[in-house]
mmCIF file of C-alpha atoms and ligand atoms in Angstrom:
data_model
loop_
_atom_site.group_PDB
_atom_site.id
_atom_site.type_symbol
_atom_site.label_atom_id
_atom_site.label_comp_id
_atom_site.label_asym_id
_atom_site.label_seq_id
_atom_site.Cartn_x
_atom_site.Cartn_y
_atom_site.Cartn_z
ATOM 1 C CA UNK A 1 -35.249 -215.647 32.608
ATOM 2 C CA UNK A 2 -38.100 -213.516 33.956
ATOM 3 C CA UNK A 3 -39.364 -212.633 30.530
ATOM 4 C CA UNK A 4 -42.968 -212.024 31.592
ATOM 5 C CA UNK A 5 -42.168 -209.157 33.953
ATOM 6 C CA UNK A 6 -39.547 -207.436 31.878
ATOM 7 C CA UNK A 7 -39.313 -205.837 28.453
ATOM 8 C CA UNK A 8 -36.465 -205.524 26.005
ATOM 9 C CA UNK A 9 -35.686 -202.169 24.437
ATOM 10 C CA UNK A 10 -34.609 -201.838 20.825
ATOM 11 C CA UNK A 11 -33.527 -198.574 19.204
ATOM 12 C CA UNK A 12 -33.298 -198.481 15.433
ATOM 13 C CA UNK A 13 -30.779 -196.214 13.710
ATOM 14 C CA UNK A 14 -31.625 -196.483 9.986
ATOM 15 C CA UNK A 15 -28.462 -194.901 8.578
ATOM 16 C CA UNK A 16 -25.347 -196.374 6.962
ATOM 17 C CA UNK A 17 -22.253 -194.961 5.284
ATOM 18 C CA UNK A 18 -23.076 -197.011 2.160
ATOM 19 C CA UNK A 19 -25.649 -199.612 1.203
ATOM 20 C CA UNK A 20 -24.298 -203.182 1.124
ATOM 21 C CA UNK A 21 -25.163 -205.254 -1.923
ATOM 22 C CA UNK A 22 -27.197 -207.837 -0.003
ATOM 23 C CA UNK A 23 -28.916 -205.554 2.464
ATOM 24 C CA UNK A 24 -32.692 -205.378 2.724
ATOM 25 C CA UNK A 25 -32.721 -203.767 6.171
ATOM 26 C CA UNK A 26 -34.405 -200.441 6.749
ATOM 27 C CA UNK A 27 -31.266 -198.339 6.308
ATOM 28 C CA UNK A 28 -30.147 -195.515 4.074
ATOM 29 C CA UNK A 29 -27.413 -193.005 3.385
ATOM 30 C CA UNK A 30 -28.165 -189.734 5.186
ATOM 31 C CA UNK A 31 -27.086 -186.140 5.797
ATOM 32 C CA UNK A 32 -25.970 -184.762 9.171
ATOM 33 C CA UNK A 33 -29.207 -182.719 9.345
ATOM 34 C CA UNK A 34 -31.336 -185.796 8.748
ATOM 35 C CA UNK A 35 -29.548 -187.658 11.509
ATOM 36 C CA UNK A 36 -29.952 -184.758 13.917
ATOM 37 C CA UNK A 37 -33.694 -184.450 13.331
ATOM 38 C CA UNK A 38 -34.043 -188.235 13.576
ATOM 39 C CA UNK A 39 -32.320 -188.258 16.965
ATOM 40 C CA UNK A 40 -34.677 -185.516 18.226
ATOM 41 C CA UNK A 41 -37.682 -187.502 17.014
ATOM 42 C CA UNK A 42 -36.357 -190.687 18.581
ATOM 43 C CA UNK A 43 -35.940 -188.996 21.951
ATOM 44 C CA UNK A 44 -39.483 -187.611 21.735
ATOM 45 C CA UNK A 45 -40.833 -191.085 20.952
ATOM 46 C CA UNK A 46 -38.925 -192.706 23.816
ATOM 47 C CA UNK A 47 -40.034 -190.083 26.332
ATOM 48 C CA UNK A 48 -43.678 -190.420 25.328
ATOM 49 C CA UNK A 49 -43.873 -194.190 25.815
ATOM 50 C CA UNK A 50 -47.282 -194.860 27.364
ATOM 51 C CA UNK A 51 -47.486 -196.409 30.830
ATOM 52 C CA UNK A 52 -47.151 -199.000 32.316
ATOM 53 C CA UNK A 53 -43.436 -199.327 31.728
ATOM 54 C CA UNK A 54 -41.946 -202.657 32.789
ATOM 55 C CA UNK A 55 -38.310 -202.714 33.870
ATOM 56 C CA UNK A 56 -35.698 -203.784 31.360
ATOM 57 C CA UNK A 57 -32.590 -205.945 31.464
ATOM 58 C CA UNK A 58 -31.534 -205.361 27.852
ATOM 59 C CA UNK A 59 -31.145 -202.376 25.571
ATOM 60 C CA UNK A 60 -30.039 -202.879 21.991
ATOM 61 C CA UNK A 61 -29.042 -200.158 19.511
ATOM 62 C CA UNK A 62 -29.252 -201.711 16.046
ATOM 63 C CA UNK A 63 -29.514 -200.636 12.485
ATOM 64 C CA UNK A 64 -28.359 -199.612 10.061
ATOM 65 C CA UNK A 65 -25.143 -198.512 11.657
ATOM 66 C CA UNK A 66 -25.804 -196.899 15.050
ATOM 67 C CA UNK A 67 -22.190 -195.775 15.292
ATOM 68 C CA UNK A 68 -22.762 -193.411 12.385
ATOM 69 C CA UNK A 69 -24.264 -191.087 15.013
ATOM 70 C CA UNK A 70 -21.994 -188.908 17.123
ATOM 71 C CA UNK A 71 -21.190 -189.904 20.684
ATOM 72 C CA UNK A 72 -23.204 -186.936 21.854
ATOM 73 C CA UNK A 73 -26.262 -188.077 19.914
ATOM 74 C CA UNK A 74 -25.945 -191.625 21.259
ATOM 75 C CA UNK A 75 -25.541 -190.242 24.774
ATOM 76 C CA UNK A 76 -28.733 -188.180 24.465
ATOM 77 C CA UNK A 77 -30.744 -191.197 23.268
ATOM 78 C CA UNK A 78 -29.341 -193.352 26.038
ATOM 79 C CA UNK A 79 -30.174 -190.697 28.633
ATOM 80 C CA UNK A 80 -33.772 -190.569 27.362
ATOM 81 C CA UNK A 81 -34.081 -194.321 27.911
ATOM 82 C CA UNK A 82 -32.604 -194.100 31.379
ATOM 83 C CA UNK A 83 -34.974 -191.352 32.474
ATOM 84 C CA UNK A 84 -38.002 -193.130 30.985
ATOM 85 C CA UNK A 85 -37.386 -196.768 31.916
ATOM 86 C CA UNK A 86 -36.212 -198.583 34.981
ATOM 87 C CA UNK A 87 -32.957 -200.012 33.612
ATOM 88 C CA UNK A 88 -31.756 -202.812 35.877
ATOM 89 C CA UNK A 89 -28.240 -202.762 37.203
ATOM 90 C CA UNK A 90 -26.146 -205.234 35.187
ATOM 91 C CA UNK A 91 -28.365 -204.876 32.128
ATOM 92 C CA UNK A 92 -26.955 -205.976 28.804
ATOM 93 C CA UNK A 93 -26.528 -202.825 26.729
ATOM 94 C CA UNK A 94 -25.499 -203.595 23.176
ATOM 95 C CA UNK A 95 -24.581 -201.430 20.249
ATOM 96 C CA UNK A 96 -23.986 -202.682 16.722
ATOM 97 C CA UNK A 97 -20.954 -201.219 14.965
ATOM 98 C CA UNK A 98 -19.180 -201.714 11.703
ATOM 99 C CA UNK A 99 -15.410 -201.950 11.501
ATOM 100 C CA UNK A 100 -14.231 -198.735 9.943
ATOM 101 C CA UNK A 101 -16.846 -196.586 11.696
ATOM 102 C CA UNK A 102 -15.246 -196.670 15.152
ATOM 103 C CA UNK A 103 -11.785 -195.708 16.397
ATOM 104 C CA UNK A 104 -10.208 -195.896 19.826
ATOM 105 C CA UNK A 105 -11.738 -192.653 21.116
ATOM 106 C CA UNK A 106 -15.147 -193.593 19.820
ATOM 107 C CA UNK A 107 -15.007 -197.022 21.443
ATOM 108 C CA UNK A 108 -13.912 -195.473 24.727
ATOM 109 C CA UNK A 109 -16.798 -193.010 24.425
ATOM 110 C CA UNK A 110 -19.321 -195.817 23.868
ATOM 111 C CA UNK A 111 -18.144 -197.519 27.015
ATOM 112 C CA UNK A 112 -18.369 -194.272 28.972
ATOM 113 C CA UNK A 113 -21.954 -193.767 27.824
ATOM 114 C CA UNK A 114 -22.831 -197.163 29.273
ATOM 115 C CA UNK A 115 -22.714 -199.662 26.408
ATOM 116 C CA UNK A 116 -21.223 -202.900 27.693
ATOM 117 C CA UNK A 117 -21.596 -205.187 24.666
ATOM 118 C CA UNK A 118 -20.358 -204.536 21.144
ATOM 119 C CA UNK A 119 -21.727 -206.384 18.133
ATOM 120 C CA UNK A 120 -19.387 -206.029 15.173
ATOM 121 C CA UNK A 121 -20.619 -206.623 11.630
ATOM 122 C CA UNK A 122 -17.477 -208.223 10.220
ATOM 123 C CA UNK A 123 -19.173 -210.716 7.822
ATOM 124 C CA UNK A 124 -15.854 -212.074 6.481
ATOM 125 C CA UNK A 125 -12.110 -211.616 6.842
ATOM 126 C CA UNK A 126 -11.645 -212.128 3.107
ATOM 127 C CA UNK A 127 -11.079 -208.840 1.252
ATOM 128 C CA UNK A 128 -12.432 -210.164 -2.042
ATOM 129 C CA UNK A 129 -15.640 -211.295 -0.391
ATOM 130 C CA UNK A 130 -15.971 -208.038 1.514
ATOM 131 C CA UNK A 131 -15.763 -206.194 -1.804
ATOM 132 C CA UNK A 132 -18.430 -208.430 -3.323
ATOM 133 C CA UNK A 133 -20.667 -207.740 -0.320
ATOM 134 C CA UNK A 134 -20.107 -203.997 -0.739
ATOM 135 C CA UNK A 135 -18.782 -203.591 2.803
ATOM 136 C CA UNK A 136 -16.866 -200.394 3.565
ATOM 137 C CA UNK A 137 -14.133 -202.139 5.577
ATOM 138 C CA UNK A 138 -11.415 -204.645 4.768
ATOM 139 C CA UNK A 139 -10.103 -207.497 6.879
ATOM 140 C CA UNK A 140 -7.245 -205.462 8.366
ATOM 141 C CA UNK A 141 -9.699 -202.847 9.620
ATOM 142 C CA UNK A 142 -11.911 -205.578 11.064
ATOM 143 C CA UNK A 143 -9.021 -207.176 12.938
ATOM 144 C CA UNK A 144 -7.788 -203.825 14.216
ATOM 145 C CA UNK A 145 -11.267 -202.848 15.365
ATOM 146 C CA UNK A 146 -11.667 -206.056 17.375
ATOM 147 C CA UNK A 147 -8.240 -205.650 18.965
ATOM 148 C CA UNK A 148 -8.918 -202.017 19.888
ATOM 149 C CA UNK A 149 -12.425 -202.812 21.146
ATOM 150 C CA UNK A 150 -11.020 -205.394 23.536
ATOM 151 C CA UNK A 151 -9.405 -202.531 25.496
ATOM 152 C CA UNK A 152 -12.870 -201.273 26.396
ATOM 153 C CA UNK A 153 -15.324 -204.171 26.032
ATOM 154 C CA UNK A 154 -15.221 -207.624 27.566
ATOM 155 C CA UNK A 155 -18.352 -208.697 25.721
ATOM 156 C CA UNK A 156 -17.874 -208.598 21.952
ATOM 157 C CA UNK A 157 -19.821 -210.391 19.275
ATOM 158 C CA UNK A 158 -18.611 -210.876 15.721
ATOM 159 C CA UNK A 159 -21.107 -211.419 12.878
ATOM 160 C CA UNK A 160 -20.055 -213.626 9.967
ATOM 161 C CA UNK A 161 -21.851 -214.821 6.835
ATOM 162 C CA UNK A 162 -21.625 -217.950 4.730
ATOM 163 C CA UNK A 163 -23.067 -219.033 1.406
ATOM 164 C CA UNK A 164 -21.636 -215.908 -0.239
ATOM 165 C CA UNK A 165 -20.989 -215.472 -3.980
ATOM 166 C CA UNK A 166 -17.609 -217.029 -4.916
ATOM 167 C CA UNK A 167 -17.118 -218.274 -1.332
ATOM 168 C CA UNK A 168 -15.548 -221.712 -0.863
ATOM 169 C CA UNK A 169 -15.593 -224.084 2.087
ATOM 170 C CA UNK A 170 -11.944 -223.155 2.689
ATOM 171 C CA UNK A 171 -12.915 -219.479 2.898
ATOM 172 C CA UNK A 172 -15.466 -220.345 5.586
ATOM 173 C CA UNK A 173 -12.838 -222.330 7.470
ATOM 174 C CA UNK A 174 -10.502 -219.345 7.512
ATOM 175 C CA UNK A 175 -13.278 -216.978 8.631
ATOM 176 C CA UNK A 176 -14.454 -219.231 11.456
ATOM 177 C CA UNK A 177 -10.945 -219.934 12.694
ATOM 178 C CA UNK A 178 -9.932 -216.281 12.471
ATOM 179 C CA UNK A 179 -12.989 -215.147 14.435
ATOM 180 C CA UNK A 180 -12.427 -217.776 17.124
ATOM 181 C CA UNK A 181 -8.723 -216.888 17.378
ATOM 182 C CA UNK A 182 -9.772 -213.346 18.253
ATOM 183 C CA UNK A 183 -11.151 -214.807 21.474
ATOM 184 C CA UNK A 184 -14.335 -212.738 21.363
ATOM 185 C CA UNK A 185 -17.248 -213.838 23.534
ATOM 186 C CA UNK A 186 -19.889 -214.461 20.867
ATOM 187 C CA UNK A 187 -20.069 -215.354 17.175
ATOM 188 C CA UNK A 188 -23.169 -215.220 14.963
ATOM 189 C CA UNK A 189 -23.069 -216.834 11.538
ATOM 190 C CA UNK A 190 -25.916 -216.340 9.109
ATOM 191 C CA UNK A 191 -26.386 -217.898 5.708
ATOM 192 C CA UNK A 192 -26.864 -215.375 2.917
ATOM 193 C CA UNK A 193 -30.476 -214.885 1.849
ATOM 194 C CA UNK A 194 -30.894 -213.118 -1.468
ATOM 195 C CA UNK A 195 -33.642 -210.609 -0.675
ATOM 196 C CA UNK A 196 -35.754 -208.601 -3.108
ATOM 197 C CA UNK A 197 -34.785 -204.942 -3.566
ATOM 198 C CA UNK A 198 -31.073 -205.614 -3.232
ATOM 199 C CA UNK A 199 -28.251 -205.460 -5.728
ATOM 200 C CA UNK A 200 -27.655 -209.191 -5.221
ATOM 201 C CA UNK A 201 -31.262 -209.882 -6.185
ATOM 202 C CA UNK A 202 -30.850 -208.030 -9.485
ATOM 203 C CA UNK A 203 -27.588 -209.841 -10.231
ATOM 204 C CA UNK A 204 -29.140 -213.183 -9.376
ATOM 205 C CA UNK A 205 -32.074 -212.506 -11.696
ATOM 206 C CA UNK A 206 -29.689 -212.198 -14.640
ATOM 207 C CA UNK A 207 -27.535 -215.146 -13.539
ATOM 208 C CA UNK A 208 -24.569 -213.052 -12.470
ATOM 209 C CA UNK A 209 -24.380 -214.101 -8.817
ATOM 210 C CA UNK A 210 -22.072 -217.059 -8.434
ATOM 211 C CA UNK A 211 -23.663 -218.612 -5.347
ATOM 212 C CA UNK A 212 -22.305 -221.846 -3.851
ATOM 213 C CA UNK A 213 -24.557 -224.872 -4.403
ATOM 214 C CA UNK A 214 -26.929 -226.108 -1.708
ATOM 215 C CA UNK A 215 -24.576 -229.011 -1.011
ATOM 216 C CA UNK A 216 -21.604 -226.725 -0.520
ATOM 217 C CA UNK A 217 -23.674 -224.484 1.758
ATOM 218 C CA UNK A 218 -24.664 -227.582 3.755
ATOM 219 C CA UNK A 219 -20.956 -228.497 4.067
ATOM 220 C CA UNK A 220 -20.186 -224.971 5.221
ATOM 221 C CA UNK A 221 -22.905 -225.164 7.848
ATOM 222 C CA UNK A 222 -21.718 -228.603 8.979
ATOM 223 C CA UNK A 223 -18.207 -227.270 9.356
ATOM 224 C CA UNK A 224 -19.401 -224.268 11.368
ATOM 225 C CA UNK A 225 -21.510 -226.227 13.834
ATOM 226 C CA UNK A 226 -18.860 -228.908 14.252
ATOM 227 C CA UNK A 227 -15.920 -226.535 14.655
ATOM 228 C CA UNK A 228 -17.068 -223.655 16.822
ATOM 229 C CA UNK A 229 -17.942 -225.807 19.873
ATOM 230 C CA UNK A 230 -14.449 -227.352 19.652
ATOM 231 C CA UNK A 231 -13.024 -223.839 19.735
ATOM 232 C CA UNK A 232 -14.950 -222.947 22.884
ATOM 233 C CA UNK A 233 -18.140 -221.506 21.394
ATOM 234 C CA UNK A 234 -21.268 -223.405 22.353
ATOM 235 C CA UNK A 235 -24.087 -223.361 19.917
ATOM 236 C CA UNK A 236 -27.115 -222.023 21.791
ATOM 237 C CA UNK A 237 -29.291 -221.182 18.804
ATOM 238 C CA UNK A 238 -29.408 -222.206 15.153
ATOM 239 C CA UNK A 239 -26.997 -219.424 14.089
ATOM 240 C CA UNK A 240 -25.506 -218.260 17.373
ATOM 241 C CA UNK A 241 -22.492 -219.454 19.348
ATOM 242 C CA UNK A 242 -21.134 -218.164 22.636
ATOM 243 C CA UNK A 243 -18.646 -218.801 25.359
ATOM 244 C CA UNK A 244 -20.255 -220.058 28.562
ATOM 245 C CA UNK A 245 -22.520 -217.376 30.046
ATOM 246 C CA UNK A 246 -22.066 -215.013 27.099
ATOM 247 C CA UNK A 247 -25.248 -215.835 25.202
ATOM 248 C CA UNK A 248 -27.011 -212.702 24.008
ATOM 249 C CA UNK A 249 -29.659 -211.861 26.597
ATOM 250 C CA UNK A 250 -31.430 -209.663 24.098
ATOM 251 C CA UNK A 251 -31.868 -212.279 21.393
ATOM 252 C CA UNK A 252 -32.623 -214.958 23.961
ATOM 253 C CA UNK A 253 -35.417 -212.667 25.173
ATOM 254 C CA UNK A 254 -36.954 -212.535 21.681
ATOM 255 C CA UNK A 255 -36.731 -216.299 21.357
ATOM 256 C CA UNK A 256 -38.478 -216.848 24.673
ATOM 257 C CA UNK A 257 -41.366 -214.516 23.943
ATOM 258 C CA UNK A 258 -40.318 -211.443 25.954
ATOM 259 C CA UNK A 259 -42.189 -208.182 25.511
ATOM 260 C CA UNK A 260 -40.252 -205.498 23.692
ATOM 261 C CA UNK A 261 -40.392 -201.808 22.936
ATOM 262 C CA UNK A 262 -38.946 -200.795 19.564
ATOM 263 C CA UNK A 263 -38.145 -197.148 18.924
ATOM 264 C CA UNK A 264 -37.347 -195.506 15.608
ATOM 265 C CA UNK A 265 -38.364 -195.834 11.972
ATOM 266 C CA UNK A 266 -39.694 -199.321 11.169
ATOM 267 C CA UNK A 267 -39.123 -200.633 14.702
ATOM 268 C CA UNK A 268 -41.476 -203.300 16.062
ATOM 269 C CA UNK A 269 -42.976 -203.605 19.545
ATOM 270 C CA UNK A 270 -44.799 -206.392 21.357
ATOM 271 C CA UNK A 271 -46.710 -206.022 24.630
ATOM 272 C CA UNK A 272 -47.569 -209.685 25.062
ATOM 273 C CA UNK A 273 -50.848 -209.353 23.163
ATOM 274 C CA UNK A 274 -50.386 -206.961 20.264
ATOM 275 C CA UNK A 275 -47.511 -206.541 17.837
ATOM 276 C CA UNK A 276 -47.085 -203.050 16.382
ATOM 277 C CA UNK A 277 -44.681 -201.521 13.893
ATOM 278 C CA UNK A 278 -43.564 -197.953 13.364
ATOM 279 C CA UNK A 279 -43.735 -196.170 10.041
ATOM 280 C CA UNK A 280 -40.578 -197.232 8.184
ATOM 281 C CA UNK A 281 -39.872 -194.138 6.097
ATOM 282 C CA UNK A 282 -37.460 -191.887 8.010
ATOM 283 C CA UNK A 283 -38.907 -188.564 6.763
ATOM 284 C CA UNK A 284 -42.481 -189.684 7.559
ATOM 285 C CA UNK A 285 -41.386 -190.921 10.955
ATOM 286 C CA UNK A 286 -39.793 -187.557 11.839
ATOM 287 C CA UNK A 287 -42.715 -185.547 10.405
ATOM 288 C CA UNK A 288 -45.312 -187.519 12.357
ATOM 289 C CA UNK A 289 -43.402 -187.363 15.626
ATOM 290 C CA UNK A 290 -42.980 -183.602 15.225
ATOM 291 C CA UNK A 291 -46.699 -183.231 14.598
ATOM 292 C CA UNK A 292 -47.464 -185.253 17.737
ATOM 293 C CA UNK A 293 -49.034 -188.069 15.715
ATOM 294 C CA UNK A 294 -48.778 -191.758 16.581
ATOM 295 C CA UNK A 295 -46.148 -193.453 14.398
ATOM 296 C CA UNK A 296 -47.140 -197.015 15.214
ATOM 297 C CA UNK A 297 -49.804 -199.218 13.732
ATOM 298 C CA UNK A 298 -51.155 -202.572 14.840
ATOM 299 C CA UNK A 299 -49.673 -205.395 12.837
ATOM 300 C CA UNK A 300 -51.033 -208.402 14.583
ATOM 301 C CA UNK A 301 -53.233 -209.358 17.501
ATOM 302 C CA UNK A 302 -51.366 -212.283 18.962
ATOM 303 C CA UNK A 303 -53.970 -214.871 19.940
ATOM 304 C CA UNK A 304 -53.272 -217.454 22.612
ATOM 305 C CA UNK A 305 -52.765 -220.189 20.028
ATOM 306 C CA UNK A 306 -50.423 -217.980 17.966
ATOM 307 C CA UNK A 307 -48.441 -217.196 21.129
ATOM 308 C CA UNK A 308 -48.191 -220.928 21.921
ATOM 309 C CA UNK A 309 -46.969 -221.679 18.398
ATOM 310 C CA UNK A 310 -44.410 -218.923 18.651
ATOM 311 C CA UNK A 311 -43.253 -220.056 22.076
ATOM 312 C CA UNK A 312 -42.420 -223.488 20.628
ATOM 313 C CA UNK A 313 -41.266 -222.316 17.223
ATOM 314 C CA UNK A 314 -38.766 -219.785 18.561
ATOM 315 C CA UNK A 315 -37.851 -221.640 21.733
ATOM 316 C CA UNK A 316 -36.904 -224.817 19.909
ATOM 317 C CA UNK A 317 -34.399 -222.875 17.807
ATOM 318 C CA UNK A 318 -32.334 -222.713 20.970
ATOM 319 C CA UNK A 319 -30.357 -225.729 22.076
ATOM 320 C CA UNK A 320 -31.840 -225.326 25.584
ATOM 321 C CA UNK A 321 -35.268 -225.789 24.013
ATOM 322 C CA UNK A 322 -38.530 -225.021 25.775
ATOM 323 C CA UNK A 323 -39.667 -225.463 29.348
ATOM 324 C CA UNK A 324 -43.015 -227.092 30.110
ATOM 325 C CA UNK A 325 -43.265 -225.171 33.393
ATOM 326 C CA UNK A 326 -42.914 -221.801 31.665
ATOM 327 C CA UNK A 327 -45.456 -222.904 29.057
ATOM 328 C CA UNK A 328 -47.935 -223.631 31.858
ATOM 329 C CA UNK A 329 -47.217 -220.359 33.689
ATOM 330 C CA UNK A 330 -47.725 -218.394 30.509
ATOM 331 C CA UNK A 331 -50.708 -220.153 28.969
ATOM 332 C CA UNK A 332 -52.352 -222.022 31.847
ATOM 333 C CA UNK A 333 -52.180 -225.287 29.897
ATOM 334 C CA UNK A 334 -50.008 -228.359 30.035
ATOM 335 C CA UNK A 335 -47.777 -228.513 26.961
ATOM 336 C CA UNK A 336 -48.200 -232.289 26.816
ATOM 337 C CA UNK A 337 -51.994 -231.853 26.568
ATOM 338 C CA UNK A 338 -51.612 -229.313 23.774
ATOM 339 C CA UNK A 339 -48.696 -230.800 21.829
ATOM 340 C CA UNK A 340 -48.525 -234.372 23.195
ATOM 341 C CA UNK A 341 -48.928 -236.066 19.812
ATOM 342 C CA UNK A 342 -46.390 -233.814 18.095
ATOM 343 C CA UNK A 343 -43.855 -234.295 20.886
ATOM 344 C CA UNK A 344 -44.353 -238.076 20.901
ATOM 345 C CA UNK A 345 -44.046 -238.355 17.113
ATOM 346 C CA UNK A 346 -40.802 -236.362 16.940
ATOM 347 C CA UNK A 347 -39.438 -238.087 20.042
ATOM 348 C CA UNK A 348 -39.980 -241.470 18.393
ATOM 349 C CA UNK A 349 -38.244 -240.212 15.255
ATOM 350 C CA UNK A 350 -35.237 -239.213 17.359
ATOM 351 C CA UNK A 351 -35.723 -235.532 16.536
ATOM 352 C CA UNK A 352 -36.886 -234.272 19.935
ATOM 353 C CA UNK A 353 -35.617 -235.072 23.407
ATOM 354 C CA UNK A 354 -37.584 -234.709 26.647
ATOM 355 C CA UNK A 355 -35.753 -234.358 29.935
ATOM 356 C CA UNK A 356 -38.095 -233.525 32.828
ATOM 357 C CA UNK A 357 -39.695 -230.189 31.938
ATOM 358 C CA UNK A 358 -37.232 -229.510 29.145
ATOM 359 C CA UNK A 359 -38.060 -230.291 25.530
ATOM 360 C CA UNK A 360 -35.338 -229.719 22.954
ATOM 361 C CA UNK A 361 -34.187 -230.731 19.484
ATOM 362 C CA UNK A 362 -31.644 -233.523 19.139
ATOM 363 C CA UNK A 363 -28.650 -232.910 16.803
ATOM 364 C CA UNK A 364 -30.598 -234.782 14.127
ATOM 365 C CA UNK A 365 -33.647 -232.649 14.885
ATOM 366 C CA UNK A 366 -31.574 -229.509 14.314
ATOM 367 C CA UNK A 367 -30.654 -230.757 10.840
ATOM 368 C CA UNK A 368 -34.324 -230.884 9.877
ATOM 369 C CA UNK A 369 -35.522 -228.199 12.278
ATOM 370 C CA UNK A 370 -37.868 -226.618 9.727
ATOM 371 C CA UNK A 371 -39.844 -229.831 9.467
ATOM 372 C CA UNK A 372 -40.028 -230.363 13.227
ATOM 373 C CA UNK A 373 -40.944 -226.741 13.942
ATOM 374 C CA UNK A 374 -43.688 -226.809 11.315
ATOM 375 C CA UNK A 375 -45.341 -229.603 13.347
ATOM 376 C CA UNK A 376 -45.917 -227.120 16.160
ATOM 377 C CA UNK A 377 -48.135 -224.923 14.014
ATOM 378 C CA UNK A 378 -51.875 -225.446 14.490
ATOM 379 C CA UNK A 379 -53.712 -226.083 11.220
HETATM 380 S S1 SF4 B 1 -24.001 -201.974 7.197
HETATM 381 FE FE1 SF4 B 1 -25.643 -203.423 7.703
HETATM 382 S S2 SF4 B 1 -27.529 -202.235 7.708
HETATM 383 FE FE2 SF4 B 1 -25.967 -201.004 6.666
HETATM 384 S S3 SF4 B 1 -26.236 -201.442 4.513
HETATM 385 FE FE3 SF4 B 1 -24.672 -202.877 5.266
HETATM 386 S S4 SF4 B 1 -25.813 -204.698 5.909
HETATM 387 FE FE4 SF4 B 1 -27.302 -203.045 5.658
#
């Protein structure tokens, strides 16, 4: 992938119909007026992106729930991107949606605007678990949404979660098998993390969150990684599975160190040297944009050694691993000179494999990936 010459585009829509009990994302319940002024601000921010503007092969509308906006609002934002950036033909253009926020006409409208990949936040097909999570949809709605979406999209991703309160290994089996039976192109499965400032965090503090034990979670994970490949979904990253050729180009770009422009409240950008983040509060974001003030601040100057660490740390999360040639092109150094000892040690332990220029984790390495990846950090 030509990550060095291209940039990814991310658009953040920080609004949801309701706040889920586990959610720590920058999202809130909003009024129609708030959404309208946010869209205006977003368009202003996109159109004032400073030059030079690299071409893009991936646009991603995430949130929040982007589909809480009207089709007209989404169309206006998309048009602003198209007039500002050179969007390659055949780009991957993704929008996240929640079952229950999109019907047939809406899905058709998304396709007409130009979205060609739909990422559905299903999380589970178990109604009890969906209630515990505080999701606004039930399993019937989720199934119907996928079936309807297939009339318009041939690239659909379903998000699932495991390690949920009251969830059993059998529940995970049903969820995984149900998602695969839908014959979508991509499945992401994330383990629940109990984050501060969430309802789950409060419940956990007072011992009222019945989480599965670490061993059960490990069994769930084992089941997931053993089963999905048998059902036609190759694991290409720790938590991501896809049919051949349907890996997410957007996420793969992040994992291989691509530059990215993030627009909207709390969105992050990276130009290859500096990482910036936008003001997260929606009202402040809109006020500052209206006043012509910069909404971004520098978060981190990415030094060469930090970029090398990240290249390995993120790249090794993917089953394809990292490429010594790309490392050299990017940093002007031979990866075996920089990380020779680390590579040799983990190779001897059977945790890393080297095949020509490719360096990747073995199945055993994946099991203890945190330990292996930590070796790639400079002291
Ligand atoms: S729909 Fe997603 S972003 Fe919105 S509250 Fe739920 S988890 Fe958070």
